[in-house]
Coordinates of C-alpha atoms in Angstrom, one line a residue:
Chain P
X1 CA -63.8 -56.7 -18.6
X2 CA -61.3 -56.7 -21.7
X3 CA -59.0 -54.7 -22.1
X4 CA -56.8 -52.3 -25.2
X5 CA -53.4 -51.7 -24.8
X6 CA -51.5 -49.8 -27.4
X7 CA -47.5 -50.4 -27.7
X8 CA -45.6 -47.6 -29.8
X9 CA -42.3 -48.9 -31.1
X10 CA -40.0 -48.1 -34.2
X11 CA -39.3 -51.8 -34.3
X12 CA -41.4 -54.6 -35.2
X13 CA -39.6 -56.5 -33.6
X14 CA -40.1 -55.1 -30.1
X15 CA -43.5 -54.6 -30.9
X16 CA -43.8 -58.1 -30.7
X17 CA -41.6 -58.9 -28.2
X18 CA -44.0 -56.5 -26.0
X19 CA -47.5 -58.4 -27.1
X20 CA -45.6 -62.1 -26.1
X21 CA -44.5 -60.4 -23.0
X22 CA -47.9 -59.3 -22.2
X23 CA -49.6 -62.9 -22.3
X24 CA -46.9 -64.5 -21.0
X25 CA -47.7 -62.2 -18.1
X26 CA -51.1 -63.3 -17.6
X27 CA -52.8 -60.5 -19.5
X28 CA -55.7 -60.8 -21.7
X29 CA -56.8 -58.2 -24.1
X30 CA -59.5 -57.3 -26.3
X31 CA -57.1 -55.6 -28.8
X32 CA -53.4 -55.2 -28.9
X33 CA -53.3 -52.1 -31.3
X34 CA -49.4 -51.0 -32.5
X35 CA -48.2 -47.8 -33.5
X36 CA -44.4 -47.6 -34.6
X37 CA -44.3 -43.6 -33.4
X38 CA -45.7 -41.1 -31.3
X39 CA -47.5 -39.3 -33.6
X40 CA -49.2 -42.6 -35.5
X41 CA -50.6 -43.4 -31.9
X42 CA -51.8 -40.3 -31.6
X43 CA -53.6 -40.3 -35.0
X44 CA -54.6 -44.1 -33.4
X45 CA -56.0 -43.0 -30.4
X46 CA -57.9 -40.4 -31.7
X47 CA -60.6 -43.1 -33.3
X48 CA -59.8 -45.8 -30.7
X49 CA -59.9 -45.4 -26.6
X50 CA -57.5 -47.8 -24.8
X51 CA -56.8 -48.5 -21.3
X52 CA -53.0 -48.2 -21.3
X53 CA -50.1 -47.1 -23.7
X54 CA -46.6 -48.7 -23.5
X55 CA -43.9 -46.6 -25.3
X56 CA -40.6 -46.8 -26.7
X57 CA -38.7 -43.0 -26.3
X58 CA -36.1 -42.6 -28.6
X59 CA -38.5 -43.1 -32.0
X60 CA -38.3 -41.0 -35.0
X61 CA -41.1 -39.1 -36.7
X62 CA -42.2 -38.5 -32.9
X63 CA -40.7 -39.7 -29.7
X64 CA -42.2 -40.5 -26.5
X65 CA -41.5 -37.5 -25.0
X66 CA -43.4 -35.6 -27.2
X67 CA -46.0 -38.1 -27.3
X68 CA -46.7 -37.3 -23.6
X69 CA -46.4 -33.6 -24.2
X70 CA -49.2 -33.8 -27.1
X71 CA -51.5 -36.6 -25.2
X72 CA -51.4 -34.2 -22.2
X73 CA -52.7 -31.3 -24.3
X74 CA -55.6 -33.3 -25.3
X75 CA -58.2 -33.9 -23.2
X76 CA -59.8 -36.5 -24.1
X77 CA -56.8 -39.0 -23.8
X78 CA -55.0 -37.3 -21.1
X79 CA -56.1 -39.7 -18.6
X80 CA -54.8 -42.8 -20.2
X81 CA -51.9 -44.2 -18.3
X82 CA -48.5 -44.9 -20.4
X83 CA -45.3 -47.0 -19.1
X84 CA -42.4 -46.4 -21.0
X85 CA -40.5 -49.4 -22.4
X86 CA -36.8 -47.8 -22.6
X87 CA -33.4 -49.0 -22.5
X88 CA -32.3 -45.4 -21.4
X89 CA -33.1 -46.1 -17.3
X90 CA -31.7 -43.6 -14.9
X91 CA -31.1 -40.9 -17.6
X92 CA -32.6 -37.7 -17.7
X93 CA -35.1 -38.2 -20.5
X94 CA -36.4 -40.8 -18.7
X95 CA -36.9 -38.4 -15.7
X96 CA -38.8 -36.0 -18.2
X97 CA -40.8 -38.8 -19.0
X98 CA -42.1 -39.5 -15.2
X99 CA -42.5 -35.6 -14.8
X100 CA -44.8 -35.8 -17.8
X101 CA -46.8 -38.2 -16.4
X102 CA -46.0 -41.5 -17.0
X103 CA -46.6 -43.9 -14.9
X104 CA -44.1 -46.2 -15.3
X105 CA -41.0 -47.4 -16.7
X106 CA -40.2 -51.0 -18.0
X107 CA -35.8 -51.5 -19.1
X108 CA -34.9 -53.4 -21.8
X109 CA -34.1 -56.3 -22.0
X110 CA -37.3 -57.1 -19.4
X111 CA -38.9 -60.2 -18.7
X112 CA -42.5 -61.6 -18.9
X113 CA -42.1 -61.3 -14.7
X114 CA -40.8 -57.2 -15.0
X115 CA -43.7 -56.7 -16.9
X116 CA -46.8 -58.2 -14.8
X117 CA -44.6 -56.4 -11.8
X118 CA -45.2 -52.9 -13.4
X119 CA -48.6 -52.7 -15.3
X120 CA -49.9 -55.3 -12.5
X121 CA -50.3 -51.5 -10.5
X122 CA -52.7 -50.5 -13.6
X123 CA -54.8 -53.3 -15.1
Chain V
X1 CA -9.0 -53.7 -14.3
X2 CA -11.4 -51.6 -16.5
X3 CA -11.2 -54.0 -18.8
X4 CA -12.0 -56.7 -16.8
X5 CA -15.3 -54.8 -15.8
X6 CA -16.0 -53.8 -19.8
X7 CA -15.7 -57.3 -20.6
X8 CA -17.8 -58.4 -17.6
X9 CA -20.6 -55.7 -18.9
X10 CA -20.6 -56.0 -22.5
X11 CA -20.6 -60.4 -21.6
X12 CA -23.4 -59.5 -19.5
X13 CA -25.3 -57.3 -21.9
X14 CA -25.2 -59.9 -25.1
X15 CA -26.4 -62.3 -22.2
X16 CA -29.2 -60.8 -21.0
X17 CA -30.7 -59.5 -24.0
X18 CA -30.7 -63.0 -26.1
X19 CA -31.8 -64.4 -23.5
X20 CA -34.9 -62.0 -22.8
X21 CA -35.8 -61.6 -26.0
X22 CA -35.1 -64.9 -27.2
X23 CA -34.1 -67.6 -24.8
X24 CA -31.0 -68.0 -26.4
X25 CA -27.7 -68.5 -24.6
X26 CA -23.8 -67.1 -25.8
X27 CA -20.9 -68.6 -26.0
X28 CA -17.5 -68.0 -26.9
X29 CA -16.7 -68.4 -30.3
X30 CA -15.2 -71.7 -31.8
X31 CA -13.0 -72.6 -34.3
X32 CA -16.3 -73.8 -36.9
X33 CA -18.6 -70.8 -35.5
X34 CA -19.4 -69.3 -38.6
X35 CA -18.5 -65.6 -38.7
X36 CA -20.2 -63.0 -40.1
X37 CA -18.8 -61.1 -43.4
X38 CA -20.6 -58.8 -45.7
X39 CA -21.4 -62.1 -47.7
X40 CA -23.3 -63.6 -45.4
X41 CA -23.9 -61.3 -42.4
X42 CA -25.5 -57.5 -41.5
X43 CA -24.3 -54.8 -39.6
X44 CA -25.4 -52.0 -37.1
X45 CA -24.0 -49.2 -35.5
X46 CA -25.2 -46.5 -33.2
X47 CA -23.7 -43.6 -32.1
X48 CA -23.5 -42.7 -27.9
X49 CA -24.0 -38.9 -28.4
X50 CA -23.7 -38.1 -24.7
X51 CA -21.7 -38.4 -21.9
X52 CA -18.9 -38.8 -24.9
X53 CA -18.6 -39.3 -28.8
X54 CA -18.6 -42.9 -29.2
X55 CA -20.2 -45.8 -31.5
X56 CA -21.0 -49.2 -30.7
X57 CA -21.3 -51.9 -33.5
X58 CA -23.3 -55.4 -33.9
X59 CA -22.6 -57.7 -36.9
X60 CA -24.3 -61.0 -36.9
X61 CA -25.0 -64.1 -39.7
X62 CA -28.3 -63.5 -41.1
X63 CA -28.7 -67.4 -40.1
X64 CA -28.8 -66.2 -36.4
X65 CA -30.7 -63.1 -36.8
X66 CA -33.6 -65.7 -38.5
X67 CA -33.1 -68.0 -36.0
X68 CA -33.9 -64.7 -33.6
X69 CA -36.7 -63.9 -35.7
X70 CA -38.4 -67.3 -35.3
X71 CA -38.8 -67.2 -31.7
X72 CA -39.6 -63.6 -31.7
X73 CA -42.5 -63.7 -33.9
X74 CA -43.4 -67.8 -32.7
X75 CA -45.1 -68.6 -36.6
X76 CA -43.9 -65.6 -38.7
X77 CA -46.8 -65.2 -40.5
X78 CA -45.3 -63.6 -44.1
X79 CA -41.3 -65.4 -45.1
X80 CA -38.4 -63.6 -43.5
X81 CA -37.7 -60.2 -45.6
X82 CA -34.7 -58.2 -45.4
X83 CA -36.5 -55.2 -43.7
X84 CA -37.6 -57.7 -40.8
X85 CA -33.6 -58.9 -40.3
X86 CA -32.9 -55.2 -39.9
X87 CA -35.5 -54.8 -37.7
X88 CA -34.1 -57.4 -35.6
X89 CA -30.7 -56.8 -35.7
X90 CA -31.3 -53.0 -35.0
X91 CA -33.5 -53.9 -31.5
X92 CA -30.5 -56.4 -30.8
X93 CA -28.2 -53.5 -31.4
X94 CA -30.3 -50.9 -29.1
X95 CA -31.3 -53.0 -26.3
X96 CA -27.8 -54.8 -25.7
X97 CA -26.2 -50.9 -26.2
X98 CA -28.7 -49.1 -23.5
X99 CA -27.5 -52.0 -20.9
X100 CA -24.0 -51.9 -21.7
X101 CA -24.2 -47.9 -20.9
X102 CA -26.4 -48.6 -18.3
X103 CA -24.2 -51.2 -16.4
X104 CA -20.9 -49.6 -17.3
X105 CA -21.5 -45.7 -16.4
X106 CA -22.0 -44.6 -13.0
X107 CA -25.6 -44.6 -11.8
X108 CA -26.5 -40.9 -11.7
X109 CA -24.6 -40.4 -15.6
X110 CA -27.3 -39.5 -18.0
X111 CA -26.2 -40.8 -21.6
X112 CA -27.9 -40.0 -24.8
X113 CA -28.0 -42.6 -27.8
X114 CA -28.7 -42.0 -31.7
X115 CA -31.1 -44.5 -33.9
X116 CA -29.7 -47.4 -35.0
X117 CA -28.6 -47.7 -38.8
X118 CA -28.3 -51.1 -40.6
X119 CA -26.7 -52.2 -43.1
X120 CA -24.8 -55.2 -45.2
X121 CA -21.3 -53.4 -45.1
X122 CA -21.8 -50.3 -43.6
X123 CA -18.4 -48.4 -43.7
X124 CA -16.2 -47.7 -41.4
X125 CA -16.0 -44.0 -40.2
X126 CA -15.6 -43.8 -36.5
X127 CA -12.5 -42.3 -35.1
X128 CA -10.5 -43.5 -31.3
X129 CA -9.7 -46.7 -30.0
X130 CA -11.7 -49.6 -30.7
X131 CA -12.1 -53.4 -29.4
X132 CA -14.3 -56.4 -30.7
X133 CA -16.3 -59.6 -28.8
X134 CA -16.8 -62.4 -30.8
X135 CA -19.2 -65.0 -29.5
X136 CA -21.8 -67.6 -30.6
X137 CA -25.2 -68.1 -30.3
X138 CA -26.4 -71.6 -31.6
X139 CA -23.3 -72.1 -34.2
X140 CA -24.0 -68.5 -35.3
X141 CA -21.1 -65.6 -35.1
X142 CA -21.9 -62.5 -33.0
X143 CA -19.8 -59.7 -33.1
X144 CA -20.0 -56.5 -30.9
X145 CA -17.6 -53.8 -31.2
X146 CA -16.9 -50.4 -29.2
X147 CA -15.5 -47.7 -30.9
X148 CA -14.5 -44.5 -29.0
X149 CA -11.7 -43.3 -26.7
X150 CA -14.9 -43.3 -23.5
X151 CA -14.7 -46.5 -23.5
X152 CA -11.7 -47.0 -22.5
X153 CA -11.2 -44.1 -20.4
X154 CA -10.1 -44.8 -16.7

């Protein structure tokens, strides 16, 4: 079955690094959708269901902290599973992240290989 | 012998990150690697607001940042605007910053890192000690710098 995934970066740049990571990886989906801060991927997945959410954390407008916080309230898309994509491994806002409920972490700089590794577990 | 282990991280952290996000390889600078100036370069800094006050800086030739951009994006759909060489240089600046911090601070220490603001000459405002890498990518000048006595520490 095809697949959404939703990545939620300030950069462009990263945004696209993500999507070439993902079919480098092996994955195929339906629609790659792009948000560039927590709050525009909420407004996003309130019109659009997906099947898994990578985020950035330190955004502005909204980070991805409070993006798990405000998914979590909402029940609808509580149960959609996000990985963090983070250059901030090992700190404690990456710990907040997990205790909010995300299901993974990726570090930057990854590779196509880091990737399938981690959201292999979910798609 | 911290600075044999700074220069081992920060090596390490240009490394990695061209490489990742680009398949691109350093170098050390050469005598005709052309360096980049507020003429024909752009600047970032960030600041590390935690565990101390510090900055780290990334100036690079727009030639290489659209070099970057070209892999990145495969067939850059739109020409090559100055918001998108921000873009780029900004990412370059946060991801090879998070791994330098990563790989140089102890495992367990937490640090904390502000957005990164681009520029053509940004100036210069940060106070402590301070030391530059210059290196090449593909002809192309690099330069990182660290600003802040936590640094150095040690």
């Amino acid at each position: 079955m095809e697949k959404k995934v939703l990545i939620v970066d300030d950069s462009n740049t990263m945004r696209k690094i993500v999507a070439r990571s993902l079919r480098q990886a092996g994955f195929e989906f339906e629609k790659v959708l792009e948000a560039p801060d927590g709050q525009a991927a909420l407004d996003l997945l309130a019109g659009e269901a997906v099947d898994i959410v990578l985020s950035d954390i330190n955004m502005p407008v909204m980070d991805g902290i409070e993006f798990l916080r405000q998914k979590n309230a909402d029940a609808q898309i509580k149960g959609i599973p996000v990985v963090m994509i983070t250059t901030e491994a090992g700190t404690d806002v990456l710990r907040e992240a997990m205790e909010l409920g995300a299901v993974g972490t990726i570090k930057k700089p990854f590779t196509a290989e880091q990737v399938q590794e981690v959201l292999g577990k979910f798609l | 012998m911290m600075a044999d282990r700074l220069n081992q991280v920060v090596g390490q952290a240009i490394a990695v990150t061209l490489e990742n996000m680009a398949f691109m390889e350093i170098a050390p600078v050469q005598a005709d690697t052309e360096v980049p100036t507020s003429d024909n370069g752009m600047m970032a800094r960030m600041l590390v607001l935690e565990p101390f006050q510090g900055e780290v800086q990334l100036a690079a030739t727009t030639a290489l940042l659209r070099n970057v951009i070209e892999v990145v994006h495969a067939f850059p759909d739109e020409a090559v605007v100055e918001a998108m060489l921000s873009d780029m240089l900004g990412e370059l600046l946060n991801t090879i910053g998070g791994r330098l911090l990563t790989e140089y601070l102890p495992e367990s220490q937490s640090y904390r890192l502000g957005l990164p603001e681009v520029g053509w000459d940004l100036p210069d405002c940060s106070e402590g000690q301070s030391r530059a890498w210059n290196l090449q990518i593909e002809d192309q000048g690099l330069v990182l710098t660290l600003v802040g006595d936590g640094f150095f520490a040690g």
